[in-house]
Amino acid sequence: AQKITQTQPGMFVQEKEAVTLDCTYDTSDPSYGLFWYKQPSSGEMIFLIYQGSYDQQNATEGRYSLNFQKARKSANLVISASQLGDSAMYFCAMRGFTSGTYKYIFGTGTRLKVLA
Amino acid sequence: GAGVSQTPSNKVTEKGKYVELRCDPISGHTALYWYRQSLGQGPEFLIYFQGTGAADDSGLPNDRFFAVRPEGSVSTLKIQRTERGDSAVYLCASSLGLGAGEETQYFGPGTRLLVL
């Protein structure tokens, strides 16, 4: 079975500082993908960044980077130079590639508040 | 181009009634997913389609829930004999395909269902 764990219900960060949102996962699938989504108060889920399990380098996308540690089964999101508009819920998700199903599993999310 | 659209944006119904929720995916996306999101939780997988067929419906909570995608584009989630516990935001997402490099999901704004 696949599982995503986000242990930080809420986080605060000062504007312009960096913040790390934690995500650990569990899967028996040898090949999988890890995703981060942002959900502002408006409700729409916005794709941020993707990491494949066989990617050699950590993914980066603008101010977002994914700290992927395969042996520890963690895929933490790092947001650099936080902005007020980064305040939102953040969800980590996973999908396997070889288990015969392509459904996604989401974590419970972390609510980030950026302080001015 | 246009993103994923969902209608209605809000739906209020009475216990025991039938409802239909519609999702229009991004043009050219072959995979379509339905999720249910309760307050303070991450999206919970319901069903996904590849083309016209439901590839995995293991997340549907019971036989009151059913979804179709007859022409491989628009999908309808149908809920019979609604119960108060069905109240949630129903999210739809689509992806280009299911394979590596195609699997990033893009979400619609959701339908907020309230069962009185």
Short mmCIF file of N, CA and C in Angstrom, two decimals, chain A residues 35 37 39 43-45 47 50 89 91 95 97 100-104 106-108, chain B residues 33 35 37 40-43 45 48 56 58 91 98 100 103-105 107-109:
data_model
loop_
_atom_site.label_atom_id
_atom_site.label_comp_id
_atom_site.label_asym_id
_atom_site.label_seq_id
_atom_site.Cartn_x
_atom_site.Cartn_y
_atom_site.Cartn_z
N PHE A 35 4.88 14.52 -6.17
CA PHE A 35 4.35 15.80 -6.61
C PHE A 35 4.07 16.69 -5.40
N TYR A 37 1.61 20.13 -4.58
CA TYR A 37 0.56 21.03 -5.04
C TYR A 37 0.33 22.10 -3.99
N GLN A 39 -2.61 24.82 -2.63
CA GLN A 39 -4.05 25.10 -2.65
C GLN A 39 -4.32 26.39 -1.87
N GLY A 43 -9.22 27.60 -3.37
CA GLY A 43 -9.59 26.19 -3.48
C GLY A 43 -8.95 25.42 -4.62
N GLU A 44 -8.45 26.09 -5.63
CA GLU A 44 -7.92 25.35 -6.77
C GLU A 44 -6.53 24.79 -6.47
N MET A 45 -6.30 23.55 -6.86
CA MET A 45 -5.01 22.88 -6.66
C MET A 45 -4.08 23.29 -7.79
N PHE A 47 -0.33 22.81 -9.47
CA PHE A 47 0.86 21.97 -9.55
C PHE A 47 2.11 22.82 -9.38
N TYR A 50 7.62 18.31 -9.64
CA TYR A 50 7.56 16.86 -9.78
C TYR A 50 8.97 16.27 -9.65
N MET A 89 -2.36 26.13 1.58
CA MET A 89 -2.16 24.73 1.96
C MET A 89 -1.25 24.09 0.91
N PHE A 91 0.19 20.32 -0.48
CA PHE A 91 -0.03 18.88 -0.43
C PHE A 91 1.07 18.16 -1.19
N ARG A 95 2.45 8.83 -6.96
CA ARG A 95 1.81 7.88 -7.87
C ARG A 95 2.83 6.84 -8.29
N PHE A 97 4.21 3.67 -10.79
CA PHE A 97 4.21 3.43 -12.23
C PHE A 97 4.11 1.96 -12.60
N GLY A 100 0.31 -1.37 -11.39
CA GLY A 100 -0.90 -1.77 -12.10
C GLY A 100 -2.03 -0.77 -11.97
N THR A 101 -1.87 0.21 -11.11
CA THR A 101 -2.85 1.27 -11.03
C THR A 101 -2.12 2.59 -10.99
N TYR A 102 -2.76 3.60 -11.50
CA TYR A 102 -2.13 4.91 -11.59
C TYR A 102 -2.85 5.94 -10.75
N LYS A 103 -3.38 5.50 -9.64
CA LYS A 103 -4.05 6.47 -8.78
C LYS A 103 -3.03 7.20 -7.93
N TYR A 104 -3.39 8.40 -7.54
CA TYR A 104 -2.53 9.26 -6.73
C TYR A 104 -2.99 9.20 -5.28
N PHE A 106 -2.61 11.40 -1.73
CA PHE A 106 -2.24 12.71 -1.20
C PHE A 106 -2.05 12.64 0.31
N GLY A 107 -1.18 13.53 0.81
CA GLY A 107 -1.05 13.70 2.24
C GLY A 107 -2.14 14.61 2.78
N THR A 108 -2.09 14.85 4.08
CA THR A 108 -3.11 15.67 4.72
C THR A 108 -2.83 17.16 4.63
N TYR B 33 -9.35 12.20 -13.58
CA TYR B 33 -9.46 11.72 -12.21
C TYR B 33 -10.54 12.48 -11.47
N TYR B 35 -11.72 13.27 -7.39
CA TYR B 35 -11.33 13.22 -5.98
C TYR B 35 -12.44 13.86 -5.14
N GLN B 37 -12.69 15.99 -1.48
CA GLN B 37 -11.89 16.65 -0.45
C GLN B 37 -12.79 17.19 0.65
N GLY B 40 -10.20 20.38 5.62
CA GLY B 40 -8.98 20.11 6.37
C GLY B 40 -8.25 18.85 5.97
N GLN B 41 -8.69 18.22 4.89
CA GLN B 41 -8.07 16.97 4.43
C GLN B 41 -7.48 17.14 3.04
N GLY B 42 -6.65 16.18 2.68
CA GLY B 42 -6.15 16.14 1.32
C GLY B 42 -7.17 15.49 0.40
N PRO B 43 -7.00 15.65 -0.90
CA PRO B 43 -7.90 14.99 -1.84
C PRO B 43 -7.87 13.47 -1.68
N PHE B 45 -8.82 9.96 -3.46
CA PHE B 45 -9.06 9.39 -4.78
C PHE B 45 -10.41 8.67 -4.83
N TYR B 48 -10.47 6.89 -11.68
CA TYR B 48 -9.84 7.53 -12.81
C TYR B 48 -10.17 6.80 -14.10
N ASP B 56 -9.72 2.46 -12.77
CA ASP B 56 -9.65 2.12 -11.34
C ASP B 56 -10.73 2.90 -10.62
N SER B 58 -11.67 2.00 -7.45
CA SER B 58 -11.58 1.44 -6.10
C SER B 58 -11.84 2.47 -5.01
N LEU B 91 -13.30 17.31 -6.64
CA LEU B 91 -12.29 17.84 -7.56
C LEU B 91 -12.11 16.90 -8.74
N LEU B 98 -0.89 8.61 -18.91
CA LEU B 98 -0.55 7.92 -17.66
C LEU B 98 0.94 7.61 -17.56
N ALA B 100 5.20 8.03 -17.88
CA ALA B 100 6.19 8.96 -17.34
C ALA B 100 6.31 10.17 -18.26
N GLU B 103 2.17 12.40 -16.72
CA GLU B 103 1.26 12.09 -15.63
C GLU B 103 0.93 13.27 -14.71
N THR B 104 1.51 14.43 -14.92
CA THR B 104 1.19 15.56 -14.06
C THR B 104 -0.27 15.93 -14.21
N GLN B 105 -0.96 16.00 -13.08
CA GLN B 105 -2.38 16.31 -13.09
C GLN B 105 -2.61 17.81 -12.96
N PHE B 107 -5.76 20.41 -12.05
CA PHE B 107 -7.05 20.34 -11.37
C PHE B 107 -8.01 21.44 -11.82
N GLY B 108 -9.28 21.12 -11.74
CA GLY B 108 -10.33 22.10 -11.89
C GLY B 108 -10.60 22.80 -10.58
N PRO B 109 -11.50 23.77 -10.59
CA PRO B 109 -11.80 24.55 -9.39
C PRO B 109 -12.64 23.81 -8.37
#
